[in-house]
mmCIF file of C-alpha atoms and ligand atoms in Angstrom:
data_model
loop_
_atom_site.group_PDB
_atom_site.id
_atom_site.type_symbol
_atom_site.label_atom_id
_atom_site.label_comp_id
_atom_site.label_asym_id
_atom_site.label_seq_id
_atom_site.Cartn_x
_atom_site.Cartn_y
_atom_site.Cartn_z
ATOM 1 C CA UNK D 1 72.006 36.376 -12.334
ATOM 2 C CA UNK D 2 68.916 34.420 -13.525
ATOM 3 C CA UNK D 3 68.282 30.907 -13.064
ATOM 4 C CA UNK D 4 67.492 28.359 -16.040
ATOM 5 C CA UNK D 5 64.524 25.920 -15.676
ATOM 6 C CA UNK D 6 66.825 23.006 -16.657
ATOM 7 C CA UNK D 7 70.504 23.064 -17.113
ATOM 8 C CA UNK D 8 71.546 19.866 -19.350
ATOM 9 C CA UNK D 9 75.422 21.160 -20.178
ATOM 10 C CA UNK D 10 76.353 21.125 -16.314
ATOM 11 C CA UNK D 11 75.101 17.490 -15.913
ATOM 12 C CA UNK D 12 76.655 16.055 -18.971
ATOM 13 C CA UNK D 13 79.767 17.830 -18.853
ATOM 14 C CA UNK D 14 80.573 16.050 -15.918
ATOM 15 C CA UNK D 15 80.326 13.007 -17.516
ATOM 16 C CA UNK D 16 82.199 14.322 -20.425
ATOM 17 C CA UNK D 17 85.076 11.544 -20.646
ATOM 18 C CA UNK D 18 82.969 8.747 -20.175
ATOM 19 C CA UNK D 19 80.546 9.733 -22.913
ATOM 20 C CA UNK D 20 83.265 10.178 -25.422
ATOM 21 C CA UNK D 21 84.774 6.848 -24.534
ATOM 22 C CA UNK D 22 81.187 5.242 -25.068
ATOM 23 C CA UNK D 23 80.862 6.835 -28.423
ATOM 24 C CA UNK D 24 84.263 5.747 -29.375
ATOM 25 C CA UNK D 25 83.419 2.286 -28.145
ATOM 26 C CA UNK D 26 80.242 2.270 -30.341
ATOM 27 C CA UNK D 27 81.854 3.931 -33.439
ATOM 28 C CA UNK D 28 84.730 1.302 -33.212
ATOM 29 C CA UNK D 29 82.207 -1.784 -33.201
ATOM 30 C CA UNK D 30 80.587 -0.764 -36.375
ATOM 31 C CA UNK D 31 77.212 -2.262 -34.432
ATOM 32 C CA UNK D 32 74.350 0.331 -34.638
ATOM 33 C CA UNK D 33 71.350 -1.306 -34.526
ATOM 34 C CA UNK D 34 70.456 -3.622 -31.461
ATOM 35 C CA UNK D 35 73.262 -5.863 -30.421
ATOM 36 C CA UNK D 36 75.269 -6.000 -27.006
ATOM 37 C CA UNK D 37 75.140 -1.757 -26.272
ATOM 38 C CA UNK D 38 71.031 -2.484 -26.265
ATOM 39 C CA UNK D 39 70.966 -5.763 -24.515
ATOM 40 C CA UNK D 40 73.523 -4.178 -21.787
ATOM 41 C CA UNK D 41 71.348 -1.405 -21.226
ATOM 42 C CA UNK D 42 68.127 -3.071 -21.233
ATOM 43 C CA UNK D 43 69.490 -5.608 -18.347
ATOM 44 C CA UNK D 44 70.661 -2.771 -16.638
ATOM 45 C CA UNK D 45 67.373 -0.947 -16.502
ATOM 46 C CA UNK D 46 65.620 -4.423 -15.572
ATOM 47 C CA UNK D 47 67.516 -4.720 -12.783
ATOM 48 C CA UNK D 48 66.999 -1.110 -11.399
ATOM 49 C CA UNK D 49 63.435 -1.188 -11.979
ATOM 50 C CA UNK D 50 63.079 -4.871 -10.594
ATOM 51 C CA UNK D 51 61.106 -6.079 -13.378
ATOM 52 C CA UNK D 52 61.834 -9.124 -15.533
ATOM 53 C CA UNK D 53 61.697 -7.548 -19.070
ATOM 54 C CA UNK D 54 62.805 -4.182 -20.478
ATOM 55 C CA UNK D 55 62.589 -3.259 -23.964
ATOM 56 C CA UNK D 56 64.229 -0.350 -25.218
ATOM 57 C CA UNK D 57 62.478 1.841 -28.047
ATOM 58 C CA UNK D 58 62.581 4.707 -29.877
ATOM 59 C CA UNK D 59 60.494 7.714 -27.571
ATOM 60 C CA UNK D 60 58.275 7.233 -24.777
ATOM 61 C CA UNK D 61 55.684 8.064 -27.175
ATOM 62 C CA UNK D 62 56.570 4.685 -29.269
ATOM 63 C CA UNK D 63 56.688 2.986 -25.829
ATOM 64 C CA UNK D 64 53.006 3.873 -25.361
ATOM 65 C CA UNK D 65 52.116 2.927 -28.733
ATOM 66 C CA UNK D 66 53.729 -0.478 -28.628
ATOM 67 C CA UNK D 67 52.324 -1.343 -25.274
ATOM 68 C CA UNK D 68 48.942 -0.678 -26.480
ATOM 69 C CA UNK D 69 49.539 -2.358 -29.748
ATOM 70 C CA UNK D 70 50.660 -5.318 -27.984
ATOM 71 C CA UNK D 71 47.650 -5.378 -25.907
ATOM 72 C CA UNK D 72 45.746 -5.507 -29.172
ATOM 73 C CA UNK D 73 44.168 -2.257 -28.452
ATOM 74 C CA UNK D 74 42.627 -0.724 -31.692
ATOM 75 C CA UNK D 75 39.367 0.550 -33.388
ATOM 76 C CA UNK D 76 36.296 0.344 -31.181
ATOM 77 C CA UNK D 77 38.333 0.133 -27.830
ATOM 78 C CA UNK D 78 38.113 2.804 -25.032
ATOM 79 C CA UNK D 79 41.122 3.434 -23.171
ATOM 80 C CA UNK D 80 40.739 5.664 -19.952
ATOM 81 C CA UNK D 81 43.394 8.519 -20.042
ATOM 82 C CA UNK D 82 43.815 11.434 -17.824
ATOM 83 C CA UNK D 83 43.102 14.831 -19.311
ATOM 84 C CA UNK D 84 45.820 16.627 -17.686
ATOM 85 C CA UNK D 85 48.941 15.280 -18.947
ATOM 86 C CA UNK D 86 51.384 15.489 -21.792
ATOM 87 C CA UNK D 87 49.908 15.069 -25.388
ATOM 88 C CA UNK D 88 51.517 11.401 -25.841
ATOM 89 C CA UNK D 89 49.467 9.725 -23.343
ATOM 90 C CA UNK D 90 46.116 10.371 -25.258
ATOM 91 C CA UNK D 91 47.750 10.700 -28.799
ATOM 92 C CA UNK D 92 49.347 7.196 -28.711
ATOM 93 C CA UNK D 93 45.643 5.629 -28.001
ATOM 94 C CA UNK D 94 44.079 7.751 -30.991
ATOM 95 C CA UNK D 95 46.945 6.617 -33.183
ATOM 96 C CA UNK D 96 45.908 3.141 -33.033
ATOM 97 C CA UNK D 97 42.097 4.037 -33.746
ATOM 98 C CA UNK D 98 41.116 3.626 -30.325
ATOM 99 C CA UNK D 99 39.362 6.303 -28.257
ATOM 100 C CA UNK D 100 40.725 8.109 -25.458
ATOM 101 C CA UNK D 101 38.199 8.755 -22.544
ATOM 102 C CA UNK D 102 39.494 11.551 -20.619
ATOM 103 C CA UNK D 103 39.401 11.736 -16.828
ATOM 104 C CA UNK D 104 39.676 14.516 -14.345
ATOM 105 C CA UNK D 105 42.355 15.117 -11.912
ATOM 106 C CA UNK D 106 42.994 15.137 -8.332
ATOM 107 C CA UNK D 107 43.987 18.590 -7.319
ATOM 108 C CA UNK D 108 46.345 17.522 -4.469
ATOM 109 C CA UNK D 109 48.602 15.150 -6.470
ATOM 110 C CA UNK D 110 47.704 16.398 -9.968
ATOM 111 C CA UNK D 111 47.074 12.623 -11.185
ATOM 112 C CA UNK D 112 43.872 10.961 -12.499
ATOM 113 C CA UNK D 113 40.877 10.739 -10.230
ATOM 114 C CA UNK D 114 40.047 7.114 -10.258
ATOM 115 C CA UNK D 115 36.623 7.441 -9.070
ATOM 116 C CA UNK D 116 35.727 9.734 -12.323
ATOM 117 C CA UNK D 117 37.589 6.981 -14.317
ATOM 118 C CA UNK D 118 35.357 4.238 -12.751
ATOM 119 C CA UNK D 119 32.006 6.605 -14.004
ATOM 120 C CA UNK D 120 33.481 6.418 -17.298
ATOM 121 C CA UNK D 121 33.954 2.811 -17.531
ATOM 122 C CA UNK D 122 31.664 1.533 -20.543
ATOM 123 C CA UNK D 123 31.458 -2.168 -22.004
ATOM 124 C CA UNK D 124 34.112 -0.950 -24.911
ATOM 125 C CA UNK D 125 36.709 -0.119 -22.216
ATOM 126 C CA UNK D 126 39.521 -1.865 -22.400
ATOM 127 C CA UNK D 127 42.500 -0.348 -20.652
ATOM 128 C CA UNK D 128 43.256 2.340 -18.216
ATOM 129 C CA UNK D 129 46.614 4.474 -18.457
ATOM 130 C CA UNK D 130 47.513 6.356 -15.103
ATOM 131 C CA UNK D 131 50.262 8.947 -15.476
ATOM 132 C CA UNK D 132 52.510 9.271 -12.890
ATOM 133 C CA UNK D 133 52.603 13.028 -13.466
ATOM 134 C CA UNK D 134 55.794 15.369 -12.466
ATOM 135 C CA UNK D 135 57.554 12.459 -10.581
ATOM 136 C CA UNK D 136 54.659 11.229 -8.260
ATOM 137 C CA UNK D 137 52.822 8.111 -8.414
ATOM 138 C CA UNK D 138 48.903 7.868 -8.942
ATOM 139 C CA UNK D 139 46.593 6.264 -6.767
ATOM 140 C CA UNK D 140 47.565 2.672 -7.561
ATOM 141 C CA UNK D 141 45.583 0.580 -5.104
ATOM 142 C CA UNK D 142 42.355 2.229 -6.852
ATOM 143 C CA UNK D 143 43.589 1.930 -10.519
ATOM 144 C CA UNK D 144 44.186 -1.805 -9.766
ATOM 145 C CA UNK D 145 40.933 -2.403 -8.210
ATOM 146 C CA UNK D 146 38.972 -0.797 -11.021
ATOM 147 C CA UNK D 147 40.926 -2.826 -13.436
ATOM 148 C CA UNK D 148 40.173 -5.990 -11.845
ATOM 149 C CA UNK D 149 36.755 -5.283 -11.469
ATOM 150 C CA UNK D 150 36.324 -4.375 -14.943
ATOM 151 C CA UNK D 151 38.800 -6.681 -16.395
ATOM 152 C CA UNK D 152 40.946 -3.984 -18.034
ATOM 153 C CA UNK D 153 44.707 -3.643 -19.084
ATOM 154 C CA UNK D 154 46.878 -1.155 -17.147
ATOM 155 C CA UNK D 155 49.830 0.589 -18.961
ATOM 156 C CA UNK D 156 51.381 3.077 -16.723
ATOM 157 C CA UNK D 157 53.159 6.188 -18.326
ATOM 158 C CA UNK D 158 56.183 6.681 -16.132
ATOM 159 C CA UNK D 159 57.838 9.055 -18.623
ATOM 160 C CA UNK D 160 58.070 11.522 -15.716
ATOM 161 C CA UNK D 161 58.807 9.237 -12.897
ATOM 162 C CA UNK D 162 61.682 6.610 -13.563
ATOM 163 C CA UNK D 163 62.440 5.241 -10.028
ATOM 164 C CA UNK D 164 59.260 6.707 -8.291
ATOM 165 C CA UNK D 165 57.723 4.388 -5.835
ATOM 166 C CA UNK D 166 54.244 3.464 -4.668
ATOM 167 C CA UNK D 167 53.912 2.244 -1.357
ATOM 168 C CA UNK D 168 57.691 1.361 -1.643
ATOM 169 C CA UNK D 169 57.096 -0.511 -4.831
ATOM 170 C CA UNK D 170 58.425 1.124 -8.174
ATOM 171 C CA UNK D 171 56.044 2.731 -10.654
ATOM 172 C CA UNK D 172 55.797 1.039 -13.880
ATOM 173 C CA UNK D 173 55.848 -2.650 -12.313
ATOM 174 C CA UNK D 174 51.946 -2.576 -11.452
ATOM 175 C CA UNK D 175 50.294 -2.935 -14.599
ATOM 176 C CA UNK D 176 50.745 -5.010 -17.772
ATOM 177 C CA UNK D 177 53.250 -2.483 -19.108
ATOM 178 C CA UNK D 178 55.109 0.408 -17.744
ATOM 179 C CA UNK D 179 56.364 2.996 -19.985
ATOM 180 C CA UNK D 180 59.423 5.737 -19.818
ATOM 181 C CA UNK D 181 61.000 8.400 -21.649
ATOM 182 C CA UNK D 182 64.721 9.352 -22.098
ATOM 183 C CA UNK D 183 63.714 12.748 -23.664
ATOM 184 C CA UNK D 184 66.428 15.214 -22.373
ATOM 185 C CA UNK D 185 64.340 17.105 -19.927
ATOM 186 C CA UNK D 186 63.188 13.639 -17.877
ATOM 187 C CA UNK D 187 65.095 12.517 -14.747
ATOM 188 C CA UNK D 188 67.046 10.383 -17.080
ATOM 189 C CA UNK D 189 67.657 12.524 -19.984
ATOM 190 C CA UNK D 190 69.360 10.931 -23.011
ATOM 191 C CA UNK D 191 71.183 12.914 -26.024
ATOM 192 C CA UNK D 192 67.877 13.121 -28.546
ATOM 193 C CA UNK D 193 64.720 10.832 -28.172
ATOM 194 C CA UNK D 194 64.464 7.376 -26.445
ATOM 195 C CA UNK D 195 62.035 5.412 -24.355
ATOM 196 C CA UNK D 196 61.348 2.157 -22.537
ATOM 197 C CA UNK D 197 58.951 -0.479 -22.023
ATOM 198 C CA UNK D 198 58.846 -2.816 -19.019
ATOM 199 C CA UNK D 199 56.748 -5.928 -18.286
ATOM 200 C CA UNK D 200 57.012 -9.040 -16.069
ATOM 201 C CA UNK D 201 54.782 -10.948 -18.672
ATOM 202 C CA UNK D 202 57.084 -12.880 -20.986
ATOM 203 C CA UNK D 203 54.281 -13.513 -23.594
ATOM 204 C CA UNK D 204 53.530 -9.668 -23.713
ATOM 205 C CA UNK D 205 57.410 -9.079 -23.570
ATOM 206 C CA UNK D 206 57.926 -11.307 -26.820
ATOM 207 C CA UNK D 207 55.284 -9.637 -28.533
ATOM 208 C CA UNK D 208 56.749 -5.991 -28.078
ATOM 209 C CA UNK D 209 60.218 -7.144 -29.010
ATOM 210 C CA UNK D 210 58.630 -8.698 -32.267
ATOM 211 C CA UNK D 211 56.473 -5.682 -33.064
ATOM 212 C CA UNK D 212 59.638 -3.618 -32.360
ATOM 213 C CA UNK D 213 60.991 -4.678 -35.536
ATOM 214 C CA UNK D 214 58.150 -4.681 -37.894
ATOM 215 C CA UNK D 215 56.551 -7.597 -36.507
ATOM 216 C CA UNK D 216 58.989 -9.790 -37.750
ATOM 217 C CA UNK D 217 60.355 -13.228 -36.638
ATOM 218 C CA UNK D 218 62.206 -14.933 -38.145
ATOM 219 C CA UNK D 219 63.968 -12.521 -40.388
ATOM 220 C CA UNK D 220 61.551 -11.547 -43.230
ATOM 221 C CA UNK D 221 58.642 -13.486 -41.994
ATOM 222 C CA UNK D 222 56.168 -11.051 -40.399
ATOM 223 C CA UNK D 223 53.321 -12.497 -38.051
ATOM 224 C CA UNK D 224 51.914 -9.011 -37.161
ATOM 225 C CA UNK D 225 52.181 -5.627 -38.750
ATOM 226 C CA UNK D 226 54.848 -3.859 -36.376
ATOM 227 C CA UNK D 227 57.147 -0.732 -37.037
ATOM 228 C CA UNK D 228 60.486 0.415 -36.530
ATOM 229 C CA UNK D 229 60.482 1.345 -32.590
ATOM 230 C CA UNK D 230 64.231 0.589 -31.918
ATOM 231 C CA UNK D 231 66.727 2.909 -29.670
ATOM 232 C CA UNK D 232 69.958 3.316 -31.243
ATOM 233 C CA UNK D 233 73.052 1.454 -30.005
ATOM 234 C CA UNK D 234 74.843 4.774 -29.659
ATOM 235 C CA UNK D 235 71.940 6.065 -27.375
ATOM 236 C CA UNK D 236 72.012 3.011 -25.388
ATOM 237 C CA UNK D 237 75.659 3.186 -24.899
ATOM 238 C CA UNK D 238 75.379 6.925 -23.706
ATOM 239 C CA UNK D 239 72.647 6.488 -21.443
ATOM 240 C CA UNK D 240 74.514 3.406 -19.832
ATOM 241 C CA UNK D 241 77.093 6.209 -18.852
ATOM 242 C CA UNK D 242 74.274 8.263 -17.130
ATOM 243 C CA UNK D 243 72.374 5.350 -15.141
ATOM 244 C CA UNK D 244 74.776 4.610 -12.443
ATOM 245 C CA UNK D 245 74.271 8.378 -11.252
ATOM 246 C CA UNK D 246 70.543 8.583 -11.711
ATOM 247 C CA UNK D 247 70.082 8.077 -8.044
ATOM 248 C CA UNK D 248 72.097 10.672 -7.225
ATOM 249 C CA UNK D 249 70.148 13.150 -9.688
ATOM 250 C CA UNK D 250 66.989 12.156 -7.977
ATOM 251 C CA UNK D 251 68.266 12.525 -4.586
ATOM 252 C CA UNK D 252 69.459 16.263 -5.243
ATOM 253 C CA UNK D 253 66.130 16.645 -6.907
ATOM 254 C CA UNK D 254 64.243 15.716 -3.824
ATOM 255 C CA UNK D 255 66.800 17.686 -1.507
ATOM 256 C CA UNK D 256 65.855 20.768 -3.833
ATOM 257 C CA UNK D 257 62.360 20.110 -3.203
ATOM 258 C CA UNK D 258 62.502 19.890 0.368
ATOM 259 C CA UNK D 259 64.366 23.013 0.656
ATOM 260 C CA UNK D 260 61.720 24.903 -1.340
ATOM 261 C CA UNK D 261 58.977 23.523 0.640
ATOM 262 C CA UNK D 262 60.928 24.467 4.185
ATOM 263 C CA UNK D 263 61.862 27.853 3.160
ATOM 264 C CA UNK D 264 58.532 28.764 1.393
ATOM 265 C CA UNK D 265 55.738 27.023 3.473
ATOM 266 C CA UNK D 266 56.363 29.834 6.426
ATOM 267 C CA UNK D 267 55.411 32.849 3.877
ATOM 268 C CA UNK D 268 52.357 34.562 4.270
ATOM 269 C CA UNK D 269 49.909 33.653 1.634
ATOM 270 C CA UNK D 270 51.627 30.396 0.823
ATOM 271 C CA UNK D 271 49.536 27.019 1.497
ATOM 272 C CA UNK D 272 50.694 23.514 0.673
ATOM 273 C CA UNK D 273 48.539 20.998 -1.455
ATOM 274 C CA UNK D 274 45.690 19.150 0.706
ATOM 275 C CA UNK D 275 47.619 15.654 0.632
ATOM 276 C CA UNK D 276 45.589 14.624 3.671
ATOM 277 C CA UNK D 277 42.733 14.466 1.045
ATOM 278 C CA UNK D 278 44.792 13.344 -1.852
ATOM 279 C CA UNK D 279 42.544 11.550 -4.272
ATOM 280 C CA UNK D 280 40.102 11.156 -1.572
ATOM 281 C CA UNK D 281 37.683 14.324 -1.489
ATOM 282 C CA UNK D 282 40.704 17.045 -1.593
ATOM 283 C CA UNK D 283 38.966 20.339 -3.071
ATOM 284 C CA UNK D 284 39.925 22.250 -5.816
ATOM 285 C CA UNK D 285 39.257 25.686 -4.106
ATOM 286 C CA UNK D 286 42.315 27.363 -2.645
ATOM 287 C CA UNK D 287 42.147 27.969 1.073
ATOM 288 C CA UNK D 288 41.099 31.457 1.965
ATOM 289 C CA UNK D 289 43.945 33.900 1.446
ATOM 290 C CA UNK D 290 46.291 31.626 -0.468
ATOM 291 C CA UNK D 291 48.434 33.116 -3.227
ATOM 292 C CA UNK D 292 50.506 30.119 -3.739
ATOM 293 C CA UNK D 293 49.885 26.384 -3.169
ATOM 294 C CA UNK D 294 52.989 24.393 -2.778
ATOM 295 C CA UNK D 295 53.207 20.630 -4.286
ATOM 296 C CA UNK D 296 53.459 17.962 -1.814
ATOM 297 C CA UNK D 297 54.338 14.197 -1.664
ATOM 298 C CA UNK D 298 51.781 11.954 -0.362
ATOM 299 C CA UNK D 299 53.367 9.625 2.438
ATOM 300 C CA UNK D 300 53.406 6.634 0.528
ATOM 301 C CA UNK D 301 54.787 7.888 -2.397
ATOM 302 C CA UNK D 302 58.361 8.279 -3.315
ATOM 303 C CA UNK D 303 58.605 11.507 -5.457
ATOM 304 C CA UNK D 304 61.266 12.207 -7.619
ATOM 305 C CA UNK D 305 60.258 15.819 -8.587
ATOM 306 C CA UNK D 306 60.530 15.816 -12.484
ATOM 307 C CA UNK D 307 58.650 19.006 -11.941
ATOM 308 C CA UNK D 308 58.234 21.207 -9.038
ATOM 309 C CA UNK D 309 54.629 22.657 -9.843
ATOM 310 C CA UNK D 310 53.111 25.604 -8.001
ATOM 311 C CA UNK D 311 49.471 26.501 -8.196
ATOM 312 C CA UNK D 312 48.672 30.454 -8.336
ATOM 313 C CA UNK D 313 45.061 30.677 -7.581
ATOM 314 C CA UNK D 314 42.960 34.047 -8.771
ATOM 315 C CA UNK D 315 42.232 35.211 -12.108
ATOM 316 C CA UNK D 316 45.115 36.286 -14.303
ATOM 317 C CA UNK D 317 47.522 35.490 -11.228
ATOM 318 C CA UNK D 318 49.605 32.918 -12.785
ATOM 319 C CA UNK D 319 50.325 34.918 -15.573
ATOM 320 C CA UNK D 320 51.247 37.757 -13.398
ATOM 321 C CA UNK D 321 53.725 35.404 -11.612
ATOM 322 C CA UNK D 322 54.952 34.404 -15.082
ATOM 323 C CA UNK D 323 55.763 37.983 -15.952
ATOM 324 C CA UNK D 324 57.392 38.561 -12.503
ATOM 325 C CA UNK D 325 59.770 35.578 -13.014
ATOM 326 C CA UNK D 326 60.434 36.673 -16.473
ATOM 327 C CA UNK D 327 61.466 39.842 -15.199
ATOM 328 C CA UNK D 328 63.825 38.077 -12.847
ATOM 329 C CA UNK D 329 65.231 35.763 -15.594
ATOM 330 C CA UNK D 330 63.940 32.775 -13.650
ATOM 331 C CA UNK D 331 63.155 29.668 -15.651
ATOM 332 C CA UNK D 332 59.821 28.846 -15.594
ATOM 333 C CA UNK D 333 57.049 26.852 -17.707
ATOM 334 C CA UNK D 334 53.293 25.859 -17.839
ATOM 335 C CA UNK D 335 52.764 21.997 -17.668
ATOM 336 C CA UNK D 336 50.045 22.120 -19.264
ATOM 337 C CA UNK D 337 47.927 24.871 -20.321
ATOM 338 C CA UNK D 338 45.324 23.181 -22.059
ATOM 339 C CA UNK D 339 43.633 19.738 -20.842
ATOM 340 C CA UNK D 340 43.740 17.079 -23.376
ATOM 341 C CA UNK D 341 40.043 17.024 -23.961
ATOM 342 C CA UNK D 342 40.006 20.666 -24.990
ATOM 343 C CA UNK D 343 42.783 20.230 -27.675
ATOM 344 C CA UNK D 344 41.624 20.992 -31.138
ATOM 345 C CA UNK D 345 42.467 17.517 -32.745
ATOM 346 C CA UNK D 346 40.319 15.958 -30.201
ATOM 347 C CA UNK D 347 37.286 18.212 -31.080
ATOM 348 C CA UNK D 348 35.590 15.247 -32.803
ATOM 349 C CA UNK D 349 35.429 13.120 -29.429
ATOM 350 C CA UNK D 350 33.735 16.103 -27.420
ATOM 351 C CA UNK D 351 30.926 14.912 -25.494
ATOM 352 C CA UNK D 352 33.016 11.804 -24.423
ATOM 353 C CA UNK D 353 34.327 12.535 -20.829
ATOM 354 C CA UNK D 354 33.712 16.272 -20.987
ATOM 355 C CA UNK D 355 33.948 18.883 -18.395
ATOM 356 C CA UNK D 356 36.831 17.862 -16.423
ATOM 357 C CA UNK D 357 36.602 21.083 -13.585
ATOM 358 C CA UNK D 358 39.544 20.373 -11.760
ATOM 359 C CA UNK D 359 42.109 19.686 -14.393
ATOM 360 C CA UNK D 360 40.658 22.610 -16.198
ATOM 361 C CA UNK D 361 41.449 24.910 -12.997
ATOM 362 C CA UNK D 362 44.955 23.400 -12.966
ATOM 363 C CA UNK D 363 45.558 24.038 -16.330
ATOM 364 C CA UNK D 364 44.844 27.726 -15.649
ATOM 365 C CA UNK D 365 46.926 28.168 -12.371
ATOM 366 C CA UNK D 366 49.907 25.618 -12.467
ATOM 367 C CA UNK D 367 53.357 27.086 -13.024
ATOM 368 C CA UNK D 368 56.682 24.684 -12.810
ATOM 369 C CA UNK D 369 59.935 26.498 -11.444
ATOM 370 C CA UNK D 370 63.458 25.046 -11.538
ATOM 371 C CA UNK D 371 64.071 21.898 -9.325
ATOM 372 C CA UNK D 372 66.848 20.192 -11.476
ATOM 373 C CA UNK D 373 69.824 18.221 -9.655
ATOM 374 C CA UNK D 374 72.604 20.796 -10.254
ATOM 375 C CA UNK D 375 70.569 23.709 -8.987
ATOM 376 C CA UNK D 376 72.785 25.425 -6.188
ATOM 377 C CA UNK D 377 71.613 26.714 -3.037
ATOM 378 C CA UNK D 378 72.215 30.293 -4.191
ATOM 379 C CA UNK D 379 70.057 29.796 -7.211
ATOM 380 C CA UNK D 380 67.378 28.204 -5.131
ATOM 381 C CA UNK D 381 67.472 31.560 -2.523
ATOM 382 C CA UNK D 382 67.220 33.775 -5.881
ATOM 383 C CA UNK D 383 63.870 31.881 -6.825
ATOM 384 C CA UNK D 384 62.617 31.873 -3.370
ATOM 385 C CA UNK D 385 63.328 35.691 -2.940
ATOM 386 C CA UNK D 386 61.485 36.379 -6.268
ATOM 387 C CA UNK D 387 58.510 34.229 -4.894
ATOM 388 C CA UNK D 388 58.446 35.857 -1.750
ATOM 389 C CA UNK D 389 58.344 39.525 -3.419
ATOM 390 C CA UNK D 390 55.509 38.000 -5.440
ATOM 391 C CA UNK D 391 53.059 37.159 -2.349
ATOM 392 C CA UNK D 392 53.939 40.078 -0.374
HETATM 393 C C1 PLP H 1 57.635 12.882 -22.027
HETATM 394 C C2 PLP H 1 56.295 12.164 -21.955
HETATM 395 C C3 PLP H 1 55.754 11.562 -22.920
HETATM 396 C C4 PLP H 1 56.416 11.071 -24.246
HETATM 397 O O1 PLP H 1 57.768 10.940 -24.315
HETATM 398 P P1 PLP H 1 58.695 11.266 -25.361
HETATM 399 O O2 PLP H 1 60.019 10.549 -25.246
HETATM 400 O O3 PLP H 1 58.909 12.640 -25.613
HETATM 401 O O4 PLP H 1 57.919 10.693 -26.790
HETATM 402 C C5 PLP H 1 54.535 10.795 -22.844
HETATM 403 N N1 PLP H 1 54.093 10.887 -21.505
HETATM 404 C C6 PLP H 1 54.498 11.872 -20.540
HETATM 405 C C7 PLP H 1 53.576 12.026 -19.209
HETATM 406 C C8 PLP H 1 55.483 12.389 -20.878
HETATM 407 O O5 PLP H 1 55.889 13.618 -19.877
#
């Protein structure tokens, strides 16, 4: 039958009449830049995340750039970033003329290893940028302790984790800023590019709002050099239709992940990530005989499963599984095949935070399988059967 990696058409089709009404409302209003649709979505998101200020922006990448700009990060500054993440996390630092300093990963949760980050602090370090990867929170107590010790700003990249929690509190609310993305493949997927910045700090929110419109306040008077980081009123209206359904999407992702874990963990050759030692000494080496390692949620984390990411240890085994799933027409992808410190564009930085052994191993072993909300049990059973065949 085949199973896609993601099925946006089914999710959006269920809301089609409401989406069309939202489109028509904006069309009739003639107000396409900022205005009431933007204000309404920002108020709804601030309430949902439990934060004072929510500022919509043009993308998750621009949310990162804007957060760093508002904090005054620039040339000569270093920012600690995970090496195992999507490019934007480090690209945004580099675009402002600052230096991304790459930090290795925890093999159990895939998030940045804060002990490694601590070893890379220098007098130039200005900020730490933890990513809550695949929908699971990073080790925030350790991040905040390190930040406090060295007076670092904290920007949380929540692009994959809107609504995820750490010890009962939503990610994005711990640092100076939380940033989010509405790219269609994220848990709250929009109809094009979009992003969000949140903060509890009035002055930083004010600065971000000014920088979002070319650093302009009042009109045509520019206190700073900003840029155009606005999100369209139309995009806000459409996202506003999906927002009330968001918790349901996440609950279905969680149910799907639980079903995979229940059905897969009893198969021979299948191990589960060493969550007991997550961020505290978990080893990257696979348990003896393990052909697949399943992802897991730390007990103190509310995981929202943007990705369900397997590890396939053994030389060539990940690619063998890719081919196997390809033959069965089961959607899959590698997030991410090359750590950021080894990207060609960062070649001039080599030597700074080199040699992230764990992250490099993860990049050679990971494979994500479908976990999207609309996935049916029959489809999941198809994926499970294919994996069972692979480990046999
Ligand atoms: C998607 C993503 C971004 C960038 O978001 P865009 O909206 O695509 O610009 C940044 N960081 C992480 C971790 C992401 O997954």
